[in-house]
C-alpha cells in the first residue's frame, strides 16, 4: 500500500523550509540591530541633553563621526589638524558611543590639566581587552583618580623614579650602554659595507635592557632570553589596539576571535614574566632569611634593588591584600612597555636630526670631548653638565614628541567645563600636543629644529607645564608621566654614548632624510633610519 507524501501546503509547521528559517534569522538580526541602534541613540541623547559641547563636524545617527574618520583617507592626527582649522582649538568628535573632546591650545590645556587638575585627573572607561592587560585598571596610568591610584603612583615614584632611586640604577644603565655600543659595532662590522646600522631596532633593545634590569634586578639574562621577553611584550602592544567594537559595543560578539587571541597573549605574558618575578622572590627570600645583617645578593646574578621589590608587599589604600601575581605582572609590564618605545622612538628621531645636520653632531661631540674626553665612557651624571646636549633633548621632545596625544583624561564628576564648554564625565579629554609645541604664538620659527633656542638667554622649556604650557611631551598636572626624569636621562645618555663612540652619517644607499611620520604604538619615522657609522678613536 503506497503512502502519499504531503504537499508543501499540507506539511506540518515543524518542518519549515531552510529558506524560511534563514528569513526568520535575518529578520531577527535586523530587529536586534535596530533595537541596539535605538537604545544607543536614546542613551546618547539622554546623556548629553542640555549640555554645551565644543563645536565639531555633524555626525551620523548612532555612529557619529566614526565612519567619517575611518574613511577620510587620512591619519587621525592629520584629520585633527584639518578640523582644528575649521572648528578651533577645542572641538568634539562623537565616535560611536564615545565622545572625544580634543584640546589643541596651550591656554585650554593649562586650564584643564593645571588650573582644574583635580577635576580632570581621572581616566575614561577601558575596553574589554585593555581591562585584561591592565588587571581592571590596576596600573598607574589607567587607574581611576582616587586612593588606589595615589598608592600606585606614590610607590612608583619613591620605589623607582625619584632622583635618589635613579642614581641607584646607574649600574643598570652602564651595563645596557656597553651592550648597546657593542651591538652597534657588531651590526656595522657584519654588514656588507661594514658601516650599516638600523637605529630604532638597536635603540629599542638597549632601552628594553635597562628597564628589564631596573624592574626585576636579574643580571644574568642572556640576549636570547631578553629577546624572547621583548617579543612577548611587543605582542601585548599589538593586542591592545583600538577596534570598531571599542566605539560600538553592540558589535562585540563579532570580535570574539580577537578577544580569544587577547586572552592567549595575556596568558603568554604572565607565563613569561611570572618566572622572573619568582626568581626575584627567591633571591629576596634568601637574603632576608640569612639572619643578622642581610647579605648582599651575588652581584653577577642580582642587583641590590629592583622596582619589583617595592611591589611584592605593597599595601594599596582601600585593599587588604598585596597585589596578586597577575597584578604584579601588570605593574611590571606597565613600566617596561611605558618606557621602551617612547624613548627608542625619540632616539631614532634624534639620530635622524644628527645625520641630517652634521653641525649638530660636531657641537655635541665637542661638548662631550670637553667634559669627558676619550678615556672613559660618558655617564648620565656627566650629561647634566652639558647644556647643548640638554638643549638638544628639549628640542627633540618639542619637535618629535613620542606620542601626539597625551594619555586620555576624564572628568572626575559632572559639571566640568573647559574654555566655557561642558565636558561630560564619560567623555575622553585628549590633548593634541603638536599644535601646542608648534604654535607660532608661543615659539619663534616653530617649524625649525634648533637646539640653540634653549641655550642661555633663549626660549624657556618647562616640560612640566606648571609655569605655563608651551610643550608637554609627558603631559602635565596631576597625571603627568612620572617617568619624565627617567626618560630625559635615558635619551641624553644614549645620544651622548652614540656620538662619543661613532661618527654618524647618512647611508649612501638611502635617499635624503625624510621626516615624514606615521603612528604605531608611538610616532615613528615613516621610513626607518638606516645610518652609516664610523668608530671613533677611544682609549676604552
Short mmCIF file of C-alpha atoms in Angstrom, two decimals:
data_model
loop_
_atom_site.label_atom_id
_atom_site.label_comp_id
_atom_site.label_asym_id
_atom_site.label_seq_id
_atom_site.Cartn_x
_atom_site.Cartn_y
_atom_site.Cartn_z
CA UNK A 1 0.00 0.00 0.00
CA UNK A 2 1.61 3.25 -1.14
CA UNK A 3 1.98 6.34 1.10
CA UNK A 4 1.34 9.75 -0.47
CA UNK A 5 3.88 12.42 0.60
CA UNK A 6 2.29 15.61 1.95
CA UNK A 7 2.44 18.69 -0.25
CA UNK A 8 4.08 21.91 0.96
CA UNK A 9 0.65 23.22 1.96
CA UNK A 10 -0.02 20.04 3.95
CA UNK A 11 3.42 19.84 5.64
CA UNK A 12 3.39 20.26 9.43
CA UNK A 13 4.57 23.57 10.89
CA UNK A 14 7.62 21.90 12.48
CA UNK A 15 9.01 21.10 9.05
CA UNK A 16 9.71 24.72 8.00
CA UNK A 17 11.95 25.06 4.92
CA UNK A 18 15.59 26.20 5.26
CA UNK A 19 14.68 29.31 3.33
CA UNK A 20 12.01 30.23 5.87
CA UNK A 21 14.44 29.70 8.77
CA UNK A 22 17.01 31.91 7.07
CA UNK A 23 14.44 34.65 6.58
CA UNK A 24 13.42 34.45 10.22
CA UNK A 25 17.06 34.62 11.39
CA UNK A 26 17.76 37.60 9.13
CA UNK A 27 14.64 39.39 10.36
CA UNK A 28 15.61 38.71 13.98
CA UNK A 29 19.13 40.05 13.35
CA UNK A 30 17.74 43.22 11.76
CA UNK A 31 15.34 43.70 14.66
CA UNK A 32 18.14 43.21 17.19
CA UNK A 33 20.40 45.69 15.37
CA UNK A 34 17.58 48.21 15.09
CA UNK A 35 16.84 47.86 18.81
CA UNK A 36 20.54 48.29 19.68
CA UNK A 37 20.73 51.38 17.48
CA UNK A 38 17.60 52.82 19.07
CA UNK A 39 18.83 52.15 22.61
CA UNK A 40 22.23 53.66 21.83
CA UNK A 41 20.65 56.77 20.30
CA UNK A 42 18.32 57.23 23.26
CA UNK A 43 21.17 56.79 25.72
CA UNK A 44 23.35 59.31 23.91
CA UNK A 45 20.57 61.90 23.66
CA UNK A 46 19.72 61.46 27.33
CA UNK A 47 23.34 61.78 28.45
CA UNK A 48 24.08 64.99 26.61
CA UNK A 49 20.71 66.74 26.61
CA UNK A 50 21.16 70.39 27.57
CA UNK A 51 24.97 70.36 27.50
CA UNK A 52 27.01 73.00 25.68
CA UNK A 53 29.62 70.82 23.97
CA UNK A 54 32.53 72.23 21.94
CA UNK A 55 31.85 72.54 18.18
CA UNK A 56 32.62 69.72 15.80
CA UNK A 57 31.61 68.15 12.49
CA UNK A 58 28.00 66.94 12.26
CA UNK A 59 27.78 63.18 12.59
CA UNK A 60 25.51 60.38 11.51
CA UNK A 61 22.92 58.75 13.76
CA UNK A 62 24.44 56.28 16.27
CA UNK A 63 27.92 56.11 14.71
CA UNK A 64 28.53 59.86 14.94
CA UNK A 65 31.78 60.79 13.17
CA UNK A 66 33.22 57.27 13.31
CA UNK A 67 32.92 56.44 9.62
CA UNK A 68 33.88 59.97 8.57
CA UNK A 69 37.19 59.47 10.38
CA UNK A 70 37.66 55.86 9.26
CA UNK A 71 37.07 56.63 5.58
CA UNK A 72 38.74 60.05 5.42
CA UNK A 73 41.86 58.59 3.84
CA UNK A 74 43.98 60.46 6.40
CA UNK A 75 45.88 59.60 9.52
CA UNK A 76 43.90 60.63 12.59
CA UNK A 77 46.48 63.27 13.50
CA UNK A 78 46.15 64.90 10.08
CA UNK A 79 42.37 64.69 10.28
CA UNK A 80 42.51 66.58 13.60
CA UNK A 81 44.78 69.23 12.12
CA UNK A 82 42.18 69.88 9.41
CA UNK A 83 39.30 70.00 11.91
CA UNK A 84 41.24 72.40 14.10
CA UNK A 85 41.46 74.91 11.27
CA UNK A 86 37.68 74.78 10.87
CA UNK A 87 36.42 74.43 14.44
CA UNK A 88 39.13 75.99 16.58
CA UNK A 89 41.33 74.85 19.46
CA UNK A 90 38.68 72.82 21.28
CA UNK A 91 36.34 70.52 19.38
CA UNK A 92 34.11 67.48 19.77
CA UNK A 93 34.12 64.20 17.86
CA UNK A 94 31.47 61.60 18.52
CA UNK A 95 32.93 58.17 17.83
CA UNK A 96 30.03 55.75 18.27
CA UNK A 97 29.26 55.60 21.97
CA UNK A 98 32.43 57.52 22.91
CA UNK A 99 32.66 61.27 22.85
CA UNK A 100 36.06 62.86 22.34
CA UNK A 101 36.77 66.43 23.44
CA UNK A 102 40.07 67.41 21.83
CA UNK A 103 42.12 70.37 23.08
CA UNK A 104 44.86 71.88 20.93
CA UNK A 105 45.73 75.18 22.59
CA UNK A 106 48.11 75.95 25.44
CA UNK A 107 45.50 78.05 27.26
CA UNK A 108 42.81 75.35 27.26
CA UNK A 109 45.34 72.64 28.14
CA UNK A 110 46.60 74.67 31.10
CA UNK A 111 43.05 75.27 32.28
CA UNK A 112 42.16 71.57 32.12
CA UNK A 113 45.38 69.99 33.39
CA UNK A 114 46.75 72.57 35.82
CA UNK A 115 44.10 75.08 36.92
CA UNK A 116 41.39 72.40 37.07
CA UNK A 117 43.72 69.47 37.51
CA UNK A 118 41.62 67.84 40.24
CA UNK A 119 38.52 67.95 38.02
CA UNK A 120 40.16 66.19 35.06
CA UNK A 121 42.50 63.80 36.88
CA UNK A 122 40.65 60.58 36.11
CA UNK A 123 40.71 58.17 33.17
CA UNK A 124 37.82 57.08 30.93
CA UNK A 125 36.45 53.56 30.90
CA UNK A 126 38.63 50.94 29.23
CA UNK A 127 37.60 48.48 26.56
CA UNK A 128 37.46 44.79 27.45
CA UNK A 129 40.87 43.96 26.00
CA UNK A 130 42.65 46.77 27.82
CA UNK A 131 40.97 45.71 31.06
CA UNK A 132 42.55 42.28 30.62
CA UNK A 133 46.06 43.71 30.33
CA UNK A 134 45.57 46.40 33.00
CA UNK A 135 44.10 43.98 35.56
CA UNK A 136 40.91 46.05 35.54
CA UNK A 137 42.70 49.43 35.60
CA UNK A 138 45.19 48.45 38.32
CA UNK A 139 48.07 50.50 36.90
CA UNK A 140 49.47 53.97 37.50
CA UNK A 141 48.42 55.15 34.04
CA UNK A 142 44.94 53.64 33.85
CA UNK A 143 43.66 53.79 37.44
CA UNK A 144 40.65 55.91 38.23
CA UNK A 145 41.58 59.01 40.23
CA UNK A 146 41.44 58.13 43.91
CA UNK A 147 43.22 56.28 46.75
CA UNK A 148 44.26 53.28 44.63
CA UNK A 149 45.89 55.48 42.00
CA UNK A 150 47.64 57.58 44.67
CA UNK A 151 49.11 54.44 46.27
CA UNK A 152 50.37 53.05 42.99
CA UNK A 153 51.85 56.33 41.81
CA UNK A 154 53.46 57.11 45.16
CA UNK A 155 55.14 53.72 45.14
CA UNK A 156 56.35 54.05 41.54
CA UNK A 157 57.93 57.42 42.26
CA UNK A 158 59.54 56.50 45.57
CA UNK A 159 60.40 52.95 44.58
CA UNK A 160 61.71 53.62 41.12
CA UNK A 161 61.67 57.11 39.67
CA UNK A 162 62.82 59.51 42.37
CA UNK A 163 66.17 61.24 41.86
CA UNK A 164 67.84 59.08 44.51
CA UNK A 165 66.48 55.84 43.05
CA UNK A 166 67.52 56.82 39.53
CA UNK A 167 71.06 57.30 40.82
CA UNK A 168 70.99 53.80 42.31
CA UNK A 169 70.23 52.38 38.87
CA UNK A 170 73.36 53.85 37.25
CA UNK A 171 75.00 50.41 37.03
CA UNK A 172 71.99 49.15 35.06
CA UNK A 173 72.34 51.98 32.57
CA UNK A 174 76.11 51.46 32.29
CA UNK A 175 75.66 47.74 31.55
CA UNK A 176 73.00 48.42 28.94
CA UNK A 177 75.05 51.17 27.27
CA UNK A 178 78.12 48.94 26.95
CA UNK A 179 75.96 46.25 25.37
CA UNK A 180 74.32 48.87 23.14
CA UNK A 181 77.62 50.17 21.75
CA UNK A 182 78.87 46.62 21.23
CA UNK A 183 75.71 45.68 19.30
CA UNK A 184 76.02 48.72 17.04
CA UNK A 185 79.67 47.92 16.36
CA UNK A 186 78.87 44.25 15.68
CA UNK A 187 75.98 45.08 13.35
CA UNK A 188 78.11 47.53 11.40
CA UNK A 189 81.00 45.03 11.12
CA UNK A 190 78.66 42.28 9.93
CA UNK A 191 77.04 44.44 7.24
CA UNK A 192 78.16 44.25 3.64
CA UNK A 193 79.73 47.71 3.69
CA UNK A 194 81.00 47.47 7.28
CA UNK A 195 79.06 50.55 8.39
CA UNK A 196 75.27 49.96 8.23
CA UNK A 197 73.16 50.28 11.38
CA UNK A 198 69.38 50.24 11.88
CA UNK A 199 68.88 52.81 14.61
CA UNK A 200 65.43 52.08 16.05
CA UNK A 201 65.95 48.35 16.45
CA UNK A 202 69.18 48.79 18.39
CA UNK A 203 67.89 51.70 20.47
CA UNK A 204 64.77 49.79 21.43
CA UNK A 205 66.76 46.79 22.59
CA UNK A 206 69.05 48.98 24.68
CA UNK A 207 66.17 50.72 26.46
CA UNK A 208 64.41 47.41 27.00
CA UNK A 209 67.57 46.03 28.67
CA UNK A 210 67.73 49.00 31.05
CA UNK A 211 64.09 48.71 32.06
CA UNK A 212 64.17 44.93 32.39
CA UNK A 213 67.19 45.29 34.68
CA UNK A 214 65.52 48.04 36.74
CA UNK A 215 62.25 46.14 37.00
CA UNK A 216 63.50 42.68 38.04
CA UNK A 217 67.12 43.22 39.06
CA UNK A 218 68.22 39.98 37.34
CA UNK A 219 71.65 40.43 35.77
CA UNK A 220 72.31 37.00 34.26
CA UNK A 221 69.68 37.07 31.49
CA UNK A 222 71.36 36.41 28.15
CA UNK A 223 70.40 38.22 24.95
CA UNK A 224 68.30 35.33 23.66
CA UNK A 225 66.20 35.37 26.85
CA UNK A 226 65.83 39.15 26.72
CA UNK A 227 64.73 38.99 23.08
CA UNK A 228 62.08 36.37 23.92
CA UNK A 229 60.66 38.59 26.65
CA UNK A 230 60.76 41.58 24.30
CA UNK A 231 58.88 39.65 21.61
CA UNK A 232 56.07 38.86 24.04
CA UNK A 233 55.84 42.48 25.15
CA UNK A 234 55.56 43.57 21.53
CA UNK A 235 52.66 41.18 21.04
CA UNK A 236 50.96 42.76 24.04
CA UNK A 237 51.15 46.19 22.41
CA UNK A 238 49.60 44.79 19.23
CA UNK A 239 46.82 43.07 21.19
CA UNK A 240 45.57 46.26 22.86
CA UNK A 241 45.00 48.20 19.63
CA UNK A 242 41.71 50.03 19.08
CA UNK A 243 38.93 48.16 17.26
CA UNK A 244 35.49 49.10 15.97
CA UNK A 245 33.71 47.45 18.90
CA UNK A 246 35.50 49.86 21.24
CA UNK A 247 33.21 52.52 19.82
CA UNK A 248 30.17 50.37 19.04
CA UNK A 249 29.92 47.83 21.86
CA UNK A 250 26.95 46.01 20.32
CA UNK A 251 29.42 44.71 17.68
CA UNK A 252 31.44 42.91 20.36
CA UNK A 253 30.03 39.43 19.52
CA UNK A 254 31.57 39.75 16.06
CA UNK A 255 35.04 40.25 17.60
CA UNK A 256 35.07 37.09 19.71
CA UNK A 257 38.13 35.78 17.84
CA UNK A 258 40.15 38.87 18.77
CA UNK A 259 39.07 38.52 22.39
CA UNK A 260 40.26 34.92 22.44
CA UNK A 261 43.59 35.94 20.92
CA UNK A 262 44.00 38.71 23.53
CA UNK A 263 43.44 36.20 26.34
CA UNK A 264 46.08 33.93 24.79
CA UNK A 265 48.60 36.80 24.63
CA UNK A 266 47.84 37.72 28.23
CA UNK A 267 48.47 34.13 29.29
CA UNK A 268 51.77 34.21 27.39
CA UNK A 269 52.70 37.48 29.11
CA UNK A 270 52.01 36.02 32.55
CA UNK A 271 53.88 32.80 31.73
CA UNK A 272 56.88 34.86 30.56
CA UNK A 273 57.11 37.43 33.37
CA UNK A 274 55.99 35.38 36.36
CA UNK A 275 59.15 33.21 36.35
CA UNK A 276 61.22 36.40 36.56
CA UNK A 277 59.08 37.58 39.46
CA UNK A 278 59.51 34.25 41.24
CA UNK A 279 63.28 34.30 40.70
CA UNK A 280 63.48 37.71 42.34
CA UNK A 281 61.24 36.47 45.17
CA UNK A 282 63.64 33.59 45.80
CA UNK A 283 66.64 35.93 45.87
CA UNK A 284 64.96 38.22 48.39
CA UNK A 285 63.88 35.24 50.47
CA UNK A 286 67.48 34.02 50.66
CA UNK A 287 68.69 37.49 51.65
CA UNK A 288 66.04 38.02 54.33
CA UNK A 289 66.33 34.50 55.67
CA UNK A 290 70.04 34.80 56.37
CA UNK A 291 69.55 36.25 59.85
CA UNK A 292 71.50 39.15 61.26
CA UNK A 293 72.79 41.62 58.72
CA UNK A 294 71.23 40.83 55.34
CA UNK A 295 73.89 39.67 52.88
CA UNK A 296 74.12 41.42 49.55
CA UNK A 297 72.98 39.38 46.53
CA UNK A 298 75.59 37.92 44.21
CA UNK A 299 76.50 40.99 42.09
CA UNK A 300 76.83 38.81 38.99
CA UNK A 301 73.28 37.49 39.37
CA UNK A 302 71.14 40.14 41.04
CA UNK A 303 71.07 43.88 41.59
CA UNK A 304 70.70 45.12 45.18
CA UNK A 305 67.31 46.65 44.40
CA UNK A 306 64.57 46.46 41.78
CA UNK A 307 61.14 48.01 41.18
CA UNK A 308 59.57 44.63 41.84
CA UNK A 309 60.94 44.70 45.40
CA UNK A 310 58.66 47.64 46.17
CA UNK A 311 55.61 45.84 44.78
CA UNK A 312 55.78 42.46 46.49
CA UNK A 313 54.49 43.69 49.84
CA UNK A 314 52.77 46.84 48.61
CA UNK A 315 49.78 47.99 50.63
CA UNK A 316 47.28 49.83 48.47
CA UNK A 317 44.76 52.15 50.10
CA UNK A 318 41.33 50.55 50.15
CA UNK A 319 42.66 46.98 49.74
CA UNK A 320 43.53 44.42 52.38
CA UNK A 321 45.97 42.31 50.39
CA UNK A 322 49.15 42.79 48.40
CA UNK A 323 48.98 42.64 44.60
CA UNK A 324 48.26 39.21 43.12
CA UNK A 325 50.69 37.51 40.75
CA UNK A 326 48.65 38.68 37.75
CA UNK A 327 48.66 42.24 39.11
CA UNK A 328 52.43 42.09 39.66
CA UNK A 329 52.84 41.09 36.01
CA UNK A 330 50.66 44.05 35.02
CA UNK A 331 52.59 46.58 37.12
CA UNK A 332 55.97 45.34 35.90
CA UNK A 333 54.80 45.33 32.30
CA UNK A 334 53.48 48.88 32.65
CA UNK A 335 56.93 50.23 33.48
CA UNK A 336 58.70 48.25 30.76
CA UNK A 337 56.26 48.96 27.93
CA UNK A 338 55.65 52.54 29.01
CA UNK A 339 59.32 53.49 28.81
CA UNK A 340 60.68 51.37 25.97
CA UNK A 341 59.10 52.55 22.73
CA UNK A 342 58.72 56.18 23.78
CA UNK A 343 62.46 56.50 24.46
CA UNK A 344 63.58 54.40 21.48
CA UNK A 345 61.40 56.46 19.14
CA UNK A 346 62.96 59.68 20.43
CA UNK A 347 66.44 58.25 19.83
CA UNK A 348 65.64 57.45 16.20
CA UNK A 349 64.30 60.96 15.56
CA UNK A 350 67.31 62.42 17.36
CA UNK A 351 69.84 60.48 15.29
CA UNK A 352 67.96 61.44 12.13
CA UNK A 353 68.44 65.11 13.08
CA UNK A 354 72.13 64.46 13.81
CA UNK A 355 72.66 62.68 10.50
CA UNK A 356 70.77 65.40 8.65
CA UNK A 357 72.77 68.22 10.25
CA UNK A 358 76.49 67.49 10.79
CA UNK A 359 76.86 70.80 12.63
CA UNK A 360 74.69 69.49 15.46
CA UNK A 361 76.78 66.32 15.68
CA UNK A 362 80.04 68.31 15.75
CA UNK A 363 78.69 70.55 18.51
CA UNK A 364 77.59 67.56 20.60
CA UNK A 365 80.89 65.72 20.12
CA UNK A 366 82.91 68.79 21.04
CA UNK A 367 80.92 69.21 24.26
CA UNK A 368 81.28 65.52 25.18
CA UNK A 369 85.03 65.60 24.49
CA UNK A 370 85.47 68.74 26.57
CA UNK A 371 83.68 67.31 29.59
CA UNK A 372 84.70 63.65 29.41
CA UNK A 373 87.47 63.18 26.86
CA UNK A 374 88.04 59.78 25.28
CA UNK A 375 89.50 57.94 28.28
CA UNK A 376 86.17 56.68 29.66
CA UNK A 377 82.58 56.35 28.52
CA UNK A 378 80.23 59.24 29.20
CA UNK A 379 77.87 58.63 32.15
CA UNK A 380 74.46 60.08 32.91
CA UNK A 381 75.94 62.23 35.70
CA UNK A 382 78.13 63.87 33.03
CA UNK A 383 75.20 64.81 30.83
CA UNK A 384 73.75 67.18 33.45
CA UNK A 385 76.73 69.48 32.85
CA UNK A 386 76.31 69.56 29.05
CA UNK A 387 74.00 72.47 28.17
CA UNK A 388 73.98 71.86 24.41
CA UNK A 389 73.09 68.18 24.88
CA UNK A 390 70.28 69.14 27.25
CA UNK A 391 69.04 71.74 24.75
CA UNK A 392 69.14 69.08 22.01
CA UNK A 393 66.96 66.75 24.11
CA UNK A 394 64.43 69.53 24.77
CA UNK A 395 64.22 70.46 21.11
CA UNK A 396 63.89 66.80 20.19
CA UNK A 397 60.90 66.38 22.50
CA UNK A 398 59.36 69.64 21.31
CA UNK A 399 59.56 68.75 17.63
CA UNK A 400 59.12 64.99 17.93
CA UNK A 401 57.05 64.07 21.00
CA UNK A 402 56.80 60.27 21.25
CA UNK A 403 53.01 60.48 21.00
CA UNK A 404 50.82 63.19 19.50
CA UNK A 405 48.14 62.87 22.19
CA UNK A 406 48.75 62.84 25.92
CA UNK A 407 47.19 59.93 27.78
CA UNK A 408 43.44 60.48 27.79
CA UNK A 409 41.92 62.32 30.74
CA UNK A 410 38.36 62.21 32.04
CA UNK A 411 36.35 64.41 34.35
CA UNK A 412 36.06 63.12 37.91
CA UNK A 413 32.42 64.20 38.14
CA UNK A 414 29.68 66.11 36.37
CA UNK A 415 29.56 69.83 35.68
CA UNK A 416 33.16 70.33 34.47
CA UNK A 417 33.94 72.94 31.85
CA UNK A 418 36.93 73.94 29.70
CA UNK A 419 37.05 77.20 27.75
CA UNK A 420 33.38 77.72 28.60
CA UNK A 421 32.27 74.38 27.15
CA UNK A 422 30.82 71.40 29.01
CA UNK A 423 32.94 68.25 29.22
CA UNK A 424 30.73 65.26 30.10
CA UNK A 425 32.00 62.91 32.80
CA UNK A 426 32.13 59.95 30.41
CA UNK A 427 33.92 61.82 27.60
CA UNK A 428 37.55 61.33 26.59
CA UNK A 429 39.55 64.53 27.08
CA UNK A 430 42.54 64.45 24.73
CA UNK A 431 45.35 66.98 24.33
CA UNK A 432 46.76 67.32 20.80
CA UNK A 433 50.41 68.09 21.53
CA UNK A 434 51.91 69.23 18.17
CA UNK A 435 49.50 72.16 17.91
CA UNK A 436 50.96 73.48 21.16
CA UNK A 437 54.67 72.77 20.60
CA UNK A 438 54.47 74.23 17.08
CA UNK A 439 52.27 77.23 17.88
CA UNK A 440 53.84 80.36 16.30
CA UNK A 441 52.32 82.44 19.10
CA UNK A 442 54.47 80.52 21.58
CA UNK A 443 57.62 79.78 19.57
CA UNK A 444 59.95 81.57 17.21
CA UNK A 445 60.44 79.60 13.97
CA UNK A 446 58.45 76.64 15.34
CA UNK A 447 58.97 74.56 12.20
CA UNK A 448 62.76 74.60 12.52
CA UNK A 449 64.81 72.13 14.55
CA UNK A 450 67.16 74.37 16.51
CA UNK A 451 68.55 73.29 19.92
CA UNK A 452 70.17 76.70 20.40
CA UNK A 453 66.74 78.20 21.09
CA UNK A 454 67.05 76.78 24.63
CA UNK A 455 70.54 77.99 25.43
CA UNK A 456 71.31 80.93 27.73
CA UNK A 457 69.05 83.88 27.04
CA UNK A 458 66.87 81.88 24.67
CA UNK A 459 63.42 80.38 24.97
CA UNK A 460 62.14 78.58 28.06
CA UNK A 461 61.13 74.93 28.09
CA UNK A 462 59.31 73.91 31.24
CA UNK A 463 58.22 70.39 30.26
CA UNK A 464 56.07 70.04 33.39
CA UNK A 465 53.69 72.81 32.27
CA UNK A 466 53.36 74.11 35.82
CA UNK A 467 54.73 77.56 34.96
CA UNK A 468 52.71 77.78 31.74
CA UNK A 469 52.25 75.26 28.97
CA UNK A 470 54.45 75.53 25.87
CA UNK A 471 55.46 71.88 25.38
CA UNK A 472 54.21 68.91 27.42
CA UNK A 473 55.54 65.69 25.85
CA UNK A 474 54.95 63.93 29.20
CA UNK A 475 51.58 65.51 29.90
CA UNK A 476 51.01 67.95 32.78
CA UNK A 477 49.24 68.33 36.07
CA UNK A 478 48.34 65.55 38.48
CA UNK A 479 48.57 62.80 35.86
CA UNK A 480 51.88 63.95 34.36
CA UNK A 481 54.01 60.96 33.40
CA UNK A 482 56.09 60.03 36.47
CA UNK A 483 58.86 58.84 34.14
CA UNK A 484 59.77 62.34 32.89
CA UNK A 485 63.17 62.44 34.62
CA UNK A 486 63.96 58.84 33.68
CA UNK A 487 63.01 59.38 30.04
CA UNK A 488 65.09 62.51 29.57
CA UNK A 489 68.02 60.89 31.39
CA UNK A 490 67.96 57.87 29.09
CA UNK A 491 67.65 59.95 25.93
CA UNK A 492 70.55 62.23 26.87
CA UNK A 493 72.79 59.31 27.89
CA UNK A 494 72.08 57.24 24.77
CA UNK A 495 72.65 60.14 22.39
CA UNK A 496 75.89 61.01 24.19
CA UNK A 497 77.21 57.45 24.05
CA UNK A 498 76.28 57.09 20.37
CA UNK A 499 78.03 60.32 19.40
CA UNK A 500 81.04 59.63 21.61
CA UNK A 501 81.60 56.14 20.17
CA UNK A 502 80.75 56.73 16.48
CA UNK A 503 80.63 59.32 13.78
CA UNK A 504 77.18 59.12 12.19
CA UNK A 505 76.30 59.92 8.59
CA UNK A 506 73.60 59.31 6.01
CA UNK A 507 73.81 55.88 4.49
CA UNK A 508 74.87 56.17 0.82
CA UNK A 509 72.14 53.75 -0.29
CA UNK A 510 69.37 55.85 1.24
CA UNK A 511 67.58 58.89 -0.18
CA UNK A 512 67.71 62.18 1.73
CA UNK A 513 66.35 62.01 5.28
CA UNK A 514 62.57 62.14 5.22
CA UNK A 515 60.96 63.41 8.42
CA UNK A 516 57.51 62.13 7.46
CA UNK A 517 55.89 60.31 10.38
CA UNK A 518 53.43 57.50 10.97
CA UNK A 519 51.66 56.26 14.08
CA UNK A 520 52.32 52.84 15.53
CA UNK A 521 52.40 52.48 19.32
CA UNK A 522 54.37 55.74 19.20
CA UNK A 523 55.01 58.24 16.40
CA UNK A 524 57.84 56.74 14.36
CA UNK A 525 59.65 57.69 11.18
CA UNK A 526 57.70 56.65 8.09
CA UNK A 527 60.94 55.27 6.64
CA UNK A 528 63.10 53.65 9.37
CA UNK A 529 66.53 55.20 9.72
CA UNK A 530 69.44 53.25 8.26
CA UNK A 531 72.63 55.13 9.10
CA UNK A 532 76.34 54.67 8.44
CA UNK A 533 78.73 54.67 11.39
CA UNK A 534 82.48 55.08 11.72
CA UNK A 535 84.05 54.16 15.09
CA UNK A 536 85.94 56.97 16.77
CA UNK A 537 89.36 56.52 18.37
CA UNK A 538 88.77 55.92 22.08
CA UNK A 539 91.01 54.78 24.90
CA UNK A 540 88.43 52.42 26.45
#
